[in-house]
mmCIF file with all atom_site columns, C-alpha atoms in Angstrom:
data_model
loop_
_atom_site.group_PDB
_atom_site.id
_atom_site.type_symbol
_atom_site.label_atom_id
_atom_site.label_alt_id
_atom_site.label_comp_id
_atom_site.label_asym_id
_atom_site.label_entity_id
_atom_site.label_seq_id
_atom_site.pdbx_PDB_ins_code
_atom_site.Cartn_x
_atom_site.Cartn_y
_atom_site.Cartn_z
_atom_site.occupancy
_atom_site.B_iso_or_equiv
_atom_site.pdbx_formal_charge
_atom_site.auth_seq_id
_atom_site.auth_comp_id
_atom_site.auth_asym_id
_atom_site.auth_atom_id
_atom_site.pdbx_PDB_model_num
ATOM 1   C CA . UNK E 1 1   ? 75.306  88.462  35.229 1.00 91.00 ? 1   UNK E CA 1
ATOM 2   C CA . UNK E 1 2   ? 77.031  86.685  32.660 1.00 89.00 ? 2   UNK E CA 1
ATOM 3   C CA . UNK E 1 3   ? 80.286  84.931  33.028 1.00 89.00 ? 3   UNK E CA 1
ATOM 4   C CA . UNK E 1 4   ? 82.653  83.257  30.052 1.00 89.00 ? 4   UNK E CA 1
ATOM 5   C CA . UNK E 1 5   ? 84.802  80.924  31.530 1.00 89.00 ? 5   UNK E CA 1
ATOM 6   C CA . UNK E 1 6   ? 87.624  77.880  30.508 1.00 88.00 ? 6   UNK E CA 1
ATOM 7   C CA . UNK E 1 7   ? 88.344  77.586  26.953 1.00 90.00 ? 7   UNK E CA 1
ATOM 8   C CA . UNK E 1 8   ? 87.143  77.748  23.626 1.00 86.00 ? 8   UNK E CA 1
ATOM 9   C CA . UNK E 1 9   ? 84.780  79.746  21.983 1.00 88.00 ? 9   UNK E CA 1
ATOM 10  C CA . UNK E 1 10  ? 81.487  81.332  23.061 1.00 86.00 ? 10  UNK E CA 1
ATOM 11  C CA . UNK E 1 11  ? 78.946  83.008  20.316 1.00 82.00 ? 11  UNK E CA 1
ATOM 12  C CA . UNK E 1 12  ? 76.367  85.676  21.940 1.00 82.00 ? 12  UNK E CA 1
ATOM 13  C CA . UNK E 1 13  ? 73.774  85.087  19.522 1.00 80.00 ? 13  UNK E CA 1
ATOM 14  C CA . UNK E 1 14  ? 70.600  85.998  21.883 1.00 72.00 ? 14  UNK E CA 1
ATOM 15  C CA . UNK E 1 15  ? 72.329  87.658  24.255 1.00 78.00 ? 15  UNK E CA 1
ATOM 16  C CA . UNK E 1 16  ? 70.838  91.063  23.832 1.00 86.00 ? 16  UNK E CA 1
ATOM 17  C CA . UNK E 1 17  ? 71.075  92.186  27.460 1.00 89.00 ? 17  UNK E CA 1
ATOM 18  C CA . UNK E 1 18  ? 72.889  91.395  31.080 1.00 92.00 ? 18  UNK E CA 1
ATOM 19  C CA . UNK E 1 19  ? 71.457  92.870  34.203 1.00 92.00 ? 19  UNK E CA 1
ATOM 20  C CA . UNK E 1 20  ? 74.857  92.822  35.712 1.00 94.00 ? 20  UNK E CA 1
ATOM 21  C CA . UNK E 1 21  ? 78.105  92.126  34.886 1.00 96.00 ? 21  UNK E CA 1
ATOM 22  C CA . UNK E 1 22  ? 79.909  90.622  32.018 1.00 93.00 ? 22  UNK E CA 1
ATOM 23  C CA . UNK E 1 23  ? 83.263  88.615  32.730 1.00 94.00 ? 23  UNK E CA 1
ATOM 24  C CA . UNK E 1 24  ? 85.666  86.430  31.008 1.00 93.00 ? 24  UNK E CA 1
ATOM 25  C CA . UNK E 1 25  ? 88.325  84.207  32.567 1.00 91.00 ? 25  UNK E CA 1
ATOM 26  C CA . UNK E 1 26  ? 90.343  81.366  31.494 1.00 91.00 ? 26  UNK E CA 1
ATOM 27  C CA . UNK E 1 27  ? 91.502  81.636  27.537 1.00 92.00 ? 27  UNK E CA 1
ATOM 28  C CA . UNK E 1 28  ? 87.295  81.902  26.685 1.00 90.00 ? 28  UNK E CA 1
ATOM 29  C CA . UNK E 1 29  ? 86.479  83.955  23.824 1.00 89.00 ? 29  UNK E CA 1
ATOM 30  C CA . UNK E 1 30  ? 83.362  85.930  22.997 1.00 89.00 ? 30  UNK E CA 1
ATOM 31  C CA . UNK E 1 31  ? 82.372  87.260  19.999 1.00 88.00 ? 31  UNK E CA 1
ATOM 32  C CA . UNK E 1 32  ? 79.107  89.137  19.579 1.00 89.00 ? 32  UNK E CA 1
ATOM 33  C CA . UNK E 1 33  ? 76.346  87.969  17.437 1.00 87.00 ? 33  UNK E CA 1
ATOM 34  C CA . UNK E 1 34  ? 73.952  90.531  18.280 1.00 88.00 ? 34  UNK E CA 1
ATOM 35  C CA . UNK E 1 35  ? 73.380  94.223  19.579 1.00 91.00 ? 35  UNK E CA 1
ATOM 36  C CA . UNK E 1 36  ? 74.227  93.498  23.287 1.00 93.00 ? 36  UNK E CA 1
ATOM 37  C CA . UNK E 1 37  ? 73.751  96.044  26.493 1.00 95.00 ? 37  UNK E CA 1
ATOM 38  C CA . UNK E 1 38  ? 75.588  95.328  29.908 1.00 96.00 ? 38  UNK E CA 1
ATOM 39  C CA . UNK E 1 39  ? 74.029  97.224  32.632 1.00 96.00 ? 39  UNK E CA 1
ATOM 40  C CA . UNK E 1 40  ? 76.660  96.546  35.129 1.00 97.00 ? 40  UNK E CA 1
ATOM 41  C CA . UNK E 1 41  ? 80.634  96.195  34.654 1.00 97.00 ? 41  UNK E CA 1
ATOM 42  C CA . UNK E 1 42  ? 82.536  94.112  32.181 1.00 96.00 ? 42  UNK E CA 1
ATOM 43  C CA . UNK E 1 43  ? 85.969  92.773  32.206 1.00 96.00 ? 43  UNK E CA 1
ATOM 44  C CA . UNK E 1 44  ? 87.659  90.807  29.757 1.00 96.00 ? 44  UNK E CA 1
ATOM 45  C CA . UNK E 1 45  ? 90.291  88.212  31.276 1.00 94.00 ? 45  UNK E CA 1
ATOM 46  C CA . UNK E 1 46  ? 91.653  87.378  34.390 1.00 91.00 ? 46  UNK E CA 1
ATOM 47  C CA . UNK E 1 47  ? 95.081  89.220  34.079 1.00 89.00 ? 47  UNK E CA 1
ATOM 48  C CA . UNK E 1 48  ? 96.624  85.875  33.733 1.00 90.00 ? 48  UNK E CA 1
ATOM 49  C CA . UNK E 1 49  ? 94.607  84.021  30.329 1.00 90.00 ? 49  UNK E CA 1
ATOM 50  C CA . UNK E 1 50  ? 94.314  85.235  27.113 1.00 91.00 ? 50  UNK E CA 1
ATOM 51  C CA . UNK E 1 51  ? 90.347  86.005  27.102 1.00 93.00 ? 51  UNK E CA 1
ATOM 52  C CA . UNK E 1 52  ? 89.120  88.264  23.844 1.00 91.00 ? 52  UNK E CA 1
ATOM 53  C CA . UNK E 1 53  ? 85.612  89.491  22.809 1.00 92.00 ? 53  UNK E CA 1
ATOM 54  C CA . UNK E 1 54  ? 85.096  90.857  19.423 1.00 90.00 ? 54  UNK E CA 1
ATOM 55  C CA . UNK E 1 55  ? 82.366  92.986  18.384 1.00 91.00 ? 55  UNK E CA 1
ATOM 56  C CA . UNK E 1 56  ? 82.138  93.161  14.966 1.00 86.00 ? 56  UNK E CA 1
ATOM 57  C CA . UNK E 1 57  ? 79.698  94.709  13.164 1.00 90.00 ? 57  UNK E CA 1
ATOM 58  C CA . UNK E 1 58  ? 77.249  94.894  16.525 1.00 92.00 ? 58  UNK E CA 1
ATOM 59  C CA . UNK E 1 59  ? 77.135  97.856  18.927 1.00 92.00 ? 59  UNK E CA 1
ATOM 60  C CA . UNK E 1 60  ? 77.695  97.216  22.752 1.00 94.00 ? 60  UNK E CA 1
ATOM 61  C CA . UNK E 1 61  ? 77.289  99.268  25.126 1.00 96.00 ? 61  UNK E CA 1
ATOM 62  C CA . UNK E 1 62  ? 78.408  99.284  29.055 1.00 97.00 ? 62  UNK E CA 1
ATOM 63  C CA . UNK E 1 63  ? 77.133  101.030 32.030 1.00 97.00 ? 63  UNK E CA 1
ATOM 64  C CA . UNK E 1 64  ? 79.593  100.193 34.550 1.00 97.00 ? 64  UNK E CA 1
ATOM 65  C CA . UNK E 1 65  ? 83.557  100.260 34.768 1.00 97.00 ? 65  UNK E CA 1
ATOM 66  C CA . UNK E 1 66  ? 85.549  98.069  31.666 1.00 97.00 ? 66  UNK E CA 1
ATOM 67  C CA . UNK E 1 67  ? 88.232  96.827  32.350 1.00 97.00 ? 67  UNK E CA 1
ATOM 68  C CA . UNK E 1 68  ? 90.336  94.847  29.226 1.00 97.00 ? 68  UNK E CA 1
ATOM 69  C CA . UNK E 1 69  ? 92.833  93.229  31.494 1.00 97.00 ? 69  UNK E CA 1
ATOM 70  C CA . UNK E 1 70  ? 96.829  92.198  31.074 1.00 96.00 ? 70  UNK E CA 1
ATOM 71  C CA . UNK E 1 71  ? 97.055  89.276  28.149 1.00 95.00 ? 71  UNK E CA 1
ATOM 72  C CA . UNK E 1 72  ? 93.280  89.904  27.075 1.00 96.00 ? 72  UNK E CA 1
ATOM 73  C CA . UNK E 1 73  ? 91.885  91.374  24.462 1.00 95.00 ? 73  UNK E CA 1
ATOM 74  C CA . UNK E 1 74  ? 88.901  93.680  23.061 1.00 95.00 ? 74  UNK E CA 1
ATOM 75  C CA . UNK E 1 75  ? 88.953  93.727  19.186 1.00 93.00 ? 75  UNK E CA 1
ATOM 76  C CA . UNK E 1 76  ? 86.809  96.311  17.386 1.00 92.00 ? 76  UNK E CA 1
ATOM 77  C CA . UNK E 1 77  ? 86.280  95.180  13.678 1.00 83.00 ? 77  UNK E CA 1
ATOM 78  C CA . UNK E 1 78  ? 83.105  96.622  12.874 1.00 85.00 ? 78  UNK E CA 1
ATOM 79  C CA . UNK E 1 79  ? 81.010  99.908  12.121 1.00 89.00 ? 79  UNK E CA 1
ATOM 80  C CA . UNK E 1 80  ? 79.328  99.880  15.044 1.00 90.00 ? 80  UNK E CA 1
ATOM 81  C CA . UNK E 1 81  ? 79.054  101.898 17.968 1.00 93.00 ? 81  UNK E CA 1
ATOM 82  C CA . UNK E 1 82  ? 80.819  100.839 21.283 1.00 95.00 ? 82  UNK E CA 1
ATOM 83  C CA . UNK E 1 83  ? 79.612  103.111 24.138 1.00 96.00 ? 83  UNK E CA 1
ATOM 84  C CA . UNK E 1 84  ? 81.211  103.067 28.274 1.00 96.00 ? 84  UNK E CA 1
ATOM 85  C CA . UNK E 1 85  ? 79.014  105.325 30.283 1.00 96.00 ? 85  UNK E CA 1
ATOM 86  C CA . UNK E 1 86  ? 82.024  104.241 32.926 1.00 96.00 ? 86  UNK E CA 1
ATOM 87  C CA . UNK E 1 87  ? 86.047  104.656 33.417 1.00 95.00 ? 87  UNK E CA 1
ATOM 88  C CA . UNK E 1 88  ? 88.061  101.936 30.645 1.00 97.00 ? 88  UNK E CA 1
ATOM 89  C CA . UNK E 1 89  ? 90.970  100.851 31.918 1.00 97.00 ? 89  UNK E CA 1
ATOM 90  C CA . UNK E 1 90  ? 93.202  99.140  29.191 1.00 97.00 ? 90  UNK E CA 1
ATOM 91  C CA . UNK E 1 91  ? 95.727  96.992  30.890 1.00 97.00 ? 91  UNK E CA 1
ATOM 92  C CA . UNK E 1 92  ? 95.455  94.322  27.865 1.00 97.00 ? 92  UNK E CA 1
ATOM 93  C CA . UNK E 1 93  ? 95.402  95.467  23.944 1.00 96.00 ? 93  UNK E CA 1
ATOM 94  C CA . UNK E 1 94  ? 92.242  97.386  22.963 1.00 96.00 ? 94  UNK E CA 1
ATOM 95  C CA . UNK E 1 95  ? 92.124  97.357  18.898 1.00 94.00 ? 95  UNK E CA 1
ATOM 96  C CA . UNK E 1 96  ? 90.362  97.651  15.750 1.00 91.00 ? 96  UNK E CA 1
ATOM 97  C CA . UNK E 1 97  ? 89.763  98.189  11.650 1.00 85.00 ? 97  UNK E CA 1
ATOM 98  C CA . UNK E 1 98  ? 87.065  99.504  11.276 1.00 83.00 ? 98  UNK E CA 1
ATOM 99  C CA . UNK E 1 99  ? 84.723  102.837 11.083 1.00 87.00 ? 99  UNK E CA 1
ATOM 100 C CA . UNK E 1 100 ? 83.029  102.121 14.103 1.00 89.00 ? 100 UNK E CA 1
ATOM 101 C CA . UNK E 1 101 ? 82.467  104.867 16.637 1.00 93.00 ? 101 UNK E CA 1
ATOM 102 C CA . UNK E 1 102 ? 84.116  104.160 20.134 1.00 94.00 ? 102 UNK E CA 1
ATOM 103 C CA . UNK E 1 103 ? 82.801  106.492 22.961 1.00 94.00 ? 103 UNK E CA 1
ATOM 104 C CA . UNK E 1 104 ? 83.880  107.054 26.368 1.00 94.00 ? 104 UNK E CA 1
ATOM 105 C CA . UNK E 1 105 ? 80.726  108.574 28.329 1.00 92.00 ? 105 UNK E CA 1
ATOM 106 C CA . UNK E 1 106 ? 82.177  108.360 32.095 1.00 84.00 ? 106 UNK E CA 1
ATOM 107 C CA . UNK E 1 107 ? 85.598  109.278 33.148 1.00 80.00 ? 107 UNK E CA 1
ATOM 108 C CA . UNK E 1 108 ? 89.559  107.968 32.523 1.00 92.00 ? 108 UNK E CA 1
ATOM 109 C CA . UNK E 1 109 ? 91.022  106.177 29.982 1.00 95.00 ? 109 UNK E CA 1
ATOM 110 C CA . UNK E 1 110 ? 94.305  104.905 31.444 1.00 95.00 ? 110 UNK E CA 1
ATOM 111 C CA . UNK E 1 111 ? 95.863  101.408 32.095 1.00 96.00 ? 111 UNK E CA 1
ATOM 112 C CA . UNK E 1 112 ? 99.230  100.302 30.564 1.00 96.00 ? 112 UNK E CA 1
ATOM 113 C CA . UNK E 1 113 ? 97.655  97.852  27.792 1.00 96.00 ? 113 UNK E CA 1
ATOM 114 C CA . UNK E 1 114 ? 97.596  98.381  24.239 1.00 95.00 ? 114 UNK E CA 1
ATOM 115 C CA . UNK E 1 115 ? 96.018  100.732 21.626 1.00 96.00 ? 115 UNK E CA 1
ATOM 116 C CA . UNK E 1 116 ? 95.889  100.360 18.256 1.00 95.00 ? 116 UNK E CA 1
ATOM 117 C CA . UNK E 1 117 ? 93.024  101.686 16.188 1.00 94.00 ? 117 UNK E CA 1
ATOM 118 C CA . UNK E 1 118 ? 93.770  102.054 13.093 1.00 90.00 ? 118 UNK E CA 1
ATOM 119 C CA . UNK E 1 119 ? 90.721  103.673 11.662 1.00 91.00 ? 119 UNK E CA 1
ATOM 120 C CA . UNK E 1 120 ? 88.144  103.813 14.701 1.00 91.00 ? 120 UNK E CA 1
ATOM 121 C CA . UNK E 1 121 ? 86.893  107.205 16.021 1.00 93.00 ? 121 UNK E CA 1
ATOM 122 C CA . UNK E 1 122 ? 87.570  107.466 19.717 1.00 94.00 ? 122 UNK E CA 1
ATOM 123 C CA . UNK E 1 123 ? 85.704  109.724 21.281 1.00 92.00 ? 123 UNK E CA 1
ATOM 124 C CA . UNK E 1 124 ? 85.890  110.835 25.083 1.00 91.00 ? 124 UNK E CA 1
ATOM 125 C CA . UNK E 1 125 ? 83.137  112.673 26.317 1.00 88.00 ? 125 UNK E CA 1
ATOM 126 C CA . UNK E 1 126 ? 83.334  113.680 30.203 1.00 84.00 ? 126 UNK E CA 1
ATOM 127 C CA . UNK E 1 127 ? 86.625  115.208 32.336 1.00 84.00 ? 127 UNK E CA 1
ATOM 128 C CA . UNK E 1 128 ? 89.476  112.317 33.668 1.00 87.00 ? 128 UNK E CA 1
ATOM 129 C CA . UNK E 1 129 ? 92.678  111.221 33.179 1.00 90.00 ? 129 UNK E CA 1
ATOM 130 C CA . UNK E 1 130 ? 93.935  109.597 29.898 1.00 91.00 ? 130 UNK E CA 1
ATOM 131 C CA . UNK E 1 131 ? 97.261  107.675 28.827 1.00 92.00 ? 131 UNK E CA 1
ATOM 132 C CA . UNK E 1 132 ? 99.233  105.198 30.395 1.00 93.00 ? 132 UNK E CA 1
ATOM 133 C CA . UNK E 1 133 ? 102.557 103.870 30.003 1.00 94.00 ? 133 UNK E CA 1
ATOM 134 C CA . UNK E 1 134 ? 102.462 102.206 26.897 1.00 94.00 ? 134 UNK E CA 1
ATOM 135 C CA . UNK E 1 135 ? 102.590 103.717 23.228 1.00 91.00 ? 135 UNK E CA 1
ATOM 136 C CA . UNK E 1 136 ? 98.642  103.609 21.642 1.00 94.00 ? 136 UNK E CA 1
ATOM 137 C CA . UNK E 1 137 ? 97.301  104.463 18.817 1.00 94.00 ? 137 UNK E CA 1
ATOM 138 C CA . UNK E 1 138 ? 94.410  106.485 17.167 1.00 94.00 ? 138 UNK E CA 1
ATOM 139 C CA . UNK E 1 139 ? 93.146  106.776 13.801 1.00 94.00 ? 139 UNK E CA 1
ATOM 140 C CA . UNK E 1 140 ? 90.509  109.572 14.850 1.00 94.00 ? 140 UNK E CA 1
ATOM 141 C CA . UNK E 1 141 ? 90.678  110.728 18.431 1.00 93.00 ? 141 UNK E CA 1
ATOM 142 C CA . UNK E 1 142 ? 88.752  113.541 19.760 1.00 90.00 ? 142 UNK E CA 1
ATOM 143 C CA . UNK E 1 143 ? 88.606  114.760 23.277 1.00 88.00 ? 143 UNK E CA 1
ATOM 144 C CA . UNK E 1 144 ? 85.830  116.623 24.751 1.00 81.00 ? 144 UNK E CA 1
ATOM 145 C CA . UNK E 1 145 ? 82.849  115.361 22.658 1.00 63.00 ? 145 UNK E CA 1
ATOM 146 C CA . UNK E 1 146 ? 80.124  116.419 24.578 1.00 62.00 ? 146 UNK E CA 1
ATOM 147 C CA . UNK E 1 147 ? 81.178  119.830 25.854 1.00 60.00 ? 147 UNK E CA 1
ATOM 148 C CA . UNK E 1 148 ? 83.720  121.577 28.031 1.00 61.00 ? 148 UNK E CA 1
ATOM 149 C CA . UNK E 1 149 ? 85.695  118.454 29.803 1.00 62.00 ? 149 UNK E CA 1
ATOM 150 C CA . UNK E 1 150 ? 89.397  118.565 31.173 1.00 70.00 ? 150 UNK E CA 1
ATOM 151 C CA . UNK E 1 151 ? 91.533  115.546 29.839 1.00 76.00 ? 151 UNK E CA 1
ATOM 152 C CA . UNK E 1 152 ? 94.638  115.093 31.924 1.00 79.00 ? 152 UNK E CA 1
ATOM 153 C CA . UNK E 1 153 ? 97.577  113.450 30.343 1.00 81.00 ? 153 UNK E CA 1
ATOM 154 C CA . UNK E 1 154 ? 98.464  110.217 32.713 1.00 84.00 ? 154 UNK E CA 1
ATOM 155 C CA . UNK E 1 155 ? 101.869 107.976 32.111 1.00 83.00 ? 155 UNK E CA 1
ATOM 156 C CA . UNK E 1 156 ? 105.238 108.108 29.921 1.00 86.00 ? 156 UNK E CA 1
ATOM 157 C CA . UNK E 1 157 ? 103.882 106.181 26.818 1.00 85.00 ? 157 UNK E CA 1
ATOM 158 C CA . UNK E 1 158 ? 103.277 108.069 23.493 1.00 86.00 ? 158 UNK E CA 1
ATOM 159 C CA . UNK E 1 159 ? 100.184 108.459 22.172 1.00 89.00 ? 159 UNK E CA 1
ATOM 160 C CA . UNK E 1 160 ? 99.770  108.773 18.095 1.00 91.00 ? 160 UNK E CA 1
ATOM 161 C CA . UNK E 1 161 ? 96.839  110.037 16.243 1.00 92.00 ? 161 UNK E CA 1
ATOM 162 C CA . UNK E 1 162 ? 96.369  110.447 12.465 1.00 93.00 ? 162 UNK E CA 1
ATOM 163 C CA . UNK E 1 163 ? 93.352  113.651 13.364 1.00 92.00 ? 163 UNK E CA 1
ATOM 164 C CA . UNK E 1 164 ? 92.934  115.222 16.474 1.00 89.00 ? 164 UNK E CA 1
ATOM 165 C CA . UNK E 1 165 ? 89.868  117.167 17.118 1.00 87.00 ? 165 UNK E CA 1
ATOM 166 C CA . UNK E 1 166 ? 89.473  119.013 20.740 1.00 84.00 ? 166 UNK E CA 1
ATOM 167 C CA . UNK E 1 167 ? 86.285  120.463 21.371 1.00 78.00 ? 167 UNK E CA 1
#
């Protein structure tokens, strides 16, 4: 397990895996020096702080649940790949620049946060529920990656997408 807590900020430089869980609290941010792997759960704030991790250009991938929650923040910058083998929830503000691949392996993508990707491609994979109650944002969304999976529409907010692809 890892935990980022208080304030300031945290560099992962050798941090290439957790056996457990990732966690921020307090205003801590994170920002990924490395390929990382977190075979457990990671969430991102405390619902109360302002806690961010940024990626980059490194790939991170998560076995468990991730959760970004309210006033926190998961920023996307990069090329890489992001994987969740697990459910996101997005009750914070999930966002990002750059070409990187974002995959969702496990489940829903829901939570009343934030979305704004304005040229990731966000890919879910598996059958769940997706949408919330807040507008988001996708510069390449495609649902149904990996076969035949039922995506359920969730919440009032409006969802925008520059390409579409349903497989």
């Amino acid at each position: 397990h890892l935990t980022l807590s208080g304030s300031g900020a945290k560099s992962l430089t050798l941090v290439s895996s957790i056996g457990g869980n990732l966690v921020t609290s307090g205003t801590a941010t994170g920002t990924l020096a490395a390929n990382m792997g977190v075979n457990g759960s990671m969430t991102i704030g405390d619902g109360t702080n302002a806690s961010v991790i940024t990626t980059g250009n490194f790939t991170l991938g998560v076995t468990g649940l991730t959760t970004i929650a309210a006033n926190s923040t998961l920023t996307h910058s990069g090329n890489a790949t992001l994987t969740f083998s697990n459910a996101l929830v997005i009750n914070g503000t999930l966002s990002g620049a750059g070409s990187g691949h974002i995959t969702v392996n496990g489940g829903d993508v829901t939570g009343n946060g934030s979305v704004n990707l304005t040229n990731n491609n966000f890919t879910i994979n598996t059958a769940g529920n997706f949408g919330g109650n807040t507008a988001w944002t996708f510069y390449n969304l495609t649902i149904g990656g990996a076969g035949n999976a039922t995506t359920t529409a969730t919440g009032s907010g409006g969802i925008t997408v520059n390409t579409l692809t349903i497989d």
